[in-house]
Short mmCIF file of the C-alpha atoms (twelve columns), coordinates in Angstrom:
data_MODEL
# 
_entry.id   MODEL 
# 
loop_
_atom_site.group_PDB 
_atom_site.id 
_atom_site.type_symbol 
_atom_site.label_atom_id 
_atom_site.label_alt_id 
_atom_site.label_comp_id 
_atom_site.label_asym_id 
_atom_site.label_seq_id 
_atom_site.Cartn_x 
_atom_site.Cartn_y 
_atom_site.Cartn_z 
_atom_site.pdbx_PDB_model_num 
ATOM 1   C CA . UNK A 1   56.903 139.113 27.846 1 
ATOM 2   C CA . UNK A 2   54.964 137.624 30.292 1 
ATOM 3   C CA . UNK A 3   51.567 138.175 30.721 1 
ATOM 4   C CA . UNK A 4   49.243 138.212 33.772 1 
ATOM 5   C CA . UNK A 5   45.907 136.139 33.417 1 
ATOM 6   C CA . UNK A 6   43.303 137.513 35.836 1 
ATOM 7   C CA . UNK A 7   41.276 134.242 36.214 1 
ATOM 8   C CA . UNK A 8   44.985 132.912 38.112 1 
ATOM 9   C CA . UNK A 9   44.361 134.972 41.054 1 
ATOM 10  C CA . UNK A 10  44.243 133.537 44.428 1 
ATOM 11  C CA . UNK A 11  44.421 134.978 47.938 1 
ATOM 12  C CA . UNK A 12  44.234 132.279 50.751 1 
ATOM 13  C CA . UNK A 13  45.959 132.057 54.181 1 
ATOM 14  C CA . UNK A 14  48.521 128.728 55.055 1 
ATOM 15  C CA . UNK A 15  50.893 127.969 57.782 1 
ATOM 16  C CA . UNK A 16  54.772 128.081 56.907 1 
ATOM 17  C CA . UNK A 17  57.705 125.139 57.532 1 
ATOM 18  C CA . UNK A 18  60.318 124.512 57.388 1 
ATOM 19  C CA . UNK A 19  61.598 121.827 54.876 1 
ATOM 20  C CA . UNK A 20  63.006 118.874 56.985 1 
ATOM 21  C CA . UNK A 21  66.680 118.858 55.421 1 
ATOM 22  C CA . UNK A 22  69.932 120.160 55.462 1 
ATOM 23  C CA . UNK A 23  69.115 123.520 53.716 1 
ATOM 24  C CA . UNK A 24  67.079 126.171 55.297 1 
ATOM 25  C CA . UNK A 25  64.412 125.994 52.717 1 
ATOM 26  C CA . UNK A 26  61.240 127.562 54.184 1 
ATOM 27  C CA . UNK A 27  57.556 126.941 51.964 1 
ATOM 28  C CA . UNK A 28  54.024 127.806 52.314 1 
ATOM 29  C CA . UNK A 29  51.867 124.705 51.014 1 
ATOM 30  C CA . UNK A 30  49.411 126.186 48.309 1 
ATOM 31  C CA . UNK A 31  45.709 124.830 49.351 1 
ATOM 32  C CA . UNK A 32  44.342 121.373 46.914 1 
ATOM 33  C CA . UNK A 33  41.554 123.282 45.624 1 
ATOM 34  C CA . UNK A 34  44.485 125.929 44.079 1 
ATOM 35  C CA . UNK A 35  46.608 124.414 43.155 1 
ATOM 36  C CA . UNK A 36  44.256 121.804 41.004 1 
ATOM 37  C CA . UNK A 37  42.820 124.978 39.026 1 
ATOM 38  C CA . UNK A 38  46.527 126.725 38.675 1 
ATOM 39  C CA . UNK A 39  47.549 122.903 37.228 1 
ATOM 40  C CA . UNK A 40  44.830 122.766 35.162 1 
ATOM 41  C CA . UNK A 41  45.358 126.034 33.677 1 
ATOM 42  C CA . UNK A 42  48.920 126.053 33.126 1 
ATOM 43  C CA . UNK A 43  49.466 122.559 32.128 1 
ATOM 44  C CA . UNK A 44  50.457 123.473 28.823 1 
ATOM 45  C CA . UNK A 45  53.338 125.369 29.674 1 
ATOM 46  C CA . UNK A 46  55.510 122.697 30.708 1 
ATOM 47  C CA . UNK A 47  59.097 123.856 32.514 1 
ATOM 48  C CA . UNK A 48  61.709 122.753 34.745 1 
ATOM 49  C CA . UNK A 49  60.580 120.438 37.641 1 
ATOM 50  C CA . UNK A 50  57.205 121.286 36.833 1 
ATOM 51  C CA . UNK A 51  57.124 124.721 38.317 1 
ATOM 52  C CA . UNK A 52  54.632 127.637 37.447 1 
ATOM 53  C CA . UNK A 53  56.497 131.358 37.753 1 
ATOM 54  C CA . UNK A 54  54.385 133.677 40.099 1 
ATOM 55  C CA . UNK A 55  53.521 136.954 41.494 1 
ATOM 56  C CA . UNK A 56  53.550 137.095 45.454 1 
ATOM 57  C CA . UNK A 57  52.482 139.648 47.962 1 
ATOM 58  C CA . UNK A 58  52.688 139.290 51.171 1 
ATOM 59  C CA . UNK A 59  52.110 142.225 53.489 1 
ATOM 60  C CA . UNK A 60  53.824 144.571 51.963 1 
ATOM 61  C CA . UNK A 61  56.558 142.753 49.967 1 
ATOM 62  C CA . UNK A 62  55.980 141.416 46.490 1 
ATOM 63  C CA . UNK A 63  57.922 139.649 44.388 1 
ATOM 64  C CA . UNK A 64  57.927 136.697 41.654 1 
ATOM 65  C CA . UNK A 65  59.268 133.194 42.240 1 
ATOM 66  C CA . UNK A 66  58.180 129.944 41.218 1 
ATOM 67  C CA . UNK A 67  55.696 127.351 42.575 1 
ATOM 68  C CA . UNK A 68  57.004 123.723 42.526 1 
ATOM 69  C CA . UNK A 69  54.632 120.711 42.658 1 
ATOM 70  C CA . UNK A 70  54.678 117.998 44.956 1 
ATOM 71  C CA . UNK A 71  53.620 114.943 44.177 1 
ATOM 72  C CA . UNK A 72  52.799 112.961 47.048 1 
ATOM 73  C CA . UNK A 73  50.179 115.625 48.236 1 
ATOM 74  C CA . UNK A 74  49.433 117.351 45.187 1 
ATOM 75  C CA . UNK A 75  49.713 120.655 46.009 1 
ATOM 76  C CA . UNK A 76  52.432 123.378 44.950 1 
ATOM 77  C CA . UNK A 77  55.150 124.407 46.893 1 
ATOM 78  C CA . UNK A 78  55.935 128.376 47.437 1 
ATOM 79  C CA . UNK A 79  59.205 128.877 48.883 1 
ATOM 80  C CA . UNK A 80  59.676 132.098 50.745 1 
ATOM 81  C CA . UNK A 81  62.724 133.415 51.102 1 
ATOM 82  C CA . UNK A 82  64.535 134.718 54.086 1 
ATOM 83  C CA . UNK A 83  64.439 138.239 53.027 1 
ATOM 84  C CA . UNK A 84  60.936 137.801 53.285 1 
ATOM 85  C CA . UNK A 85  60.511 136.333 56.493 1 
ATOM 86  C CA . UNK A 86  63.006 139.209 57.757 1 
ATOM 87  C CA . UNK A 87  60.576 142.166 56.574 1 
ATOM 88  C CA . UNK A 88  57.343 140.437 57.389 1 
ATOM 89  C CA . UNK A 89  58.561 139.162 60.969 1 
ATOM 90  C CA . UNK A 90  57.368 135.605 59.993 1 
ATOM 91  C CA . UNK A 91  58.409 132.174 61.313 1 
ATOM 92  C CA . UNK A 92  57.569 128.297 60.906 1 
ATOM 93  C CA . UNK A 93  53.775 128.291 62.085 1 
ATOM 94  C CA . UNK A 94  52.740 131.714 61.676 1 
ATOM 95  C CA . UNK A 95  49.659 131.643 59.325 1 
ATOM 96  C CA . UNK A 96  50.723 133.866 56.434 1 
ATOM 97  C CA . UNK A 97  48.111 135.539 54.528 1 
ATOM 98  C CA . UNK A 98  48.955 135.748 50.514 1 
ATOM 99  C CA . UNK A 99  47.960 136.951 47.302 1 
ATOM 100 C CA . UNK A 100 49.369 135.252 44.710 1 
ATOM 101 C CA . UNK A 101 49.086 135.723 40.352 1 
ATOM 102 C CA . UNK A 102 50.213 133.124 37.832 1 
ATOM 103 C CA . UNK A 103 51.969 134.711 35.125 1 
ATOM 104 C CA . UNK A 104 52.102 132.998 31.926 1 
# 
């Protein structure tokens, strides 16, 4: 059973985009500072690609996915899905505001 760590929660506001490729894949980049502590703190839990499962709210849809690193910036990915965008009426640009909790 997973388990949710208060000290791994983080609200902050980012920009979404589109991923430049064939597939519609749509991300919000997780800010340095963040994603440095959420690294740091779940390093020893080692998984697929690197990823970190998560809690997400935004608005009023929540749901858990998975953060996936990047290495040239390093900073964590968070895909959002179109389901998502669909409910929240959000596009490529908008500034999203989220709330985000690292389960481990």
């Amino acid at each position: 059973m997973q388990n949710l760590k208060p000290d791994l929660h983080f609200e902050f506001s980012a920009a979404l985009w589109l991923y430049p490729g064939k597939a519609a894949w749509h991300f919000v980049t997780v800010p340095k500072a963040i994603s440095e502590e959420i690294k740091f703190f779940t390093s020893a839990n080692k998984t697929a690609w690197g990823s970190v499962r998560v809690s997400v709210c935004i608005g009023q849809s929540q749901w858990n996915t998975s953060l996936f690193p990047d290495k040239r910036s390093g900073c964590y990915f968070l895909p959002i899905k179109a389901e998502i965008r669909k409910k929240e009426k959000i596009s490529p640009h908008d500034e999203v505001s989220i709330r985000l909790d690292v389960l481990v």
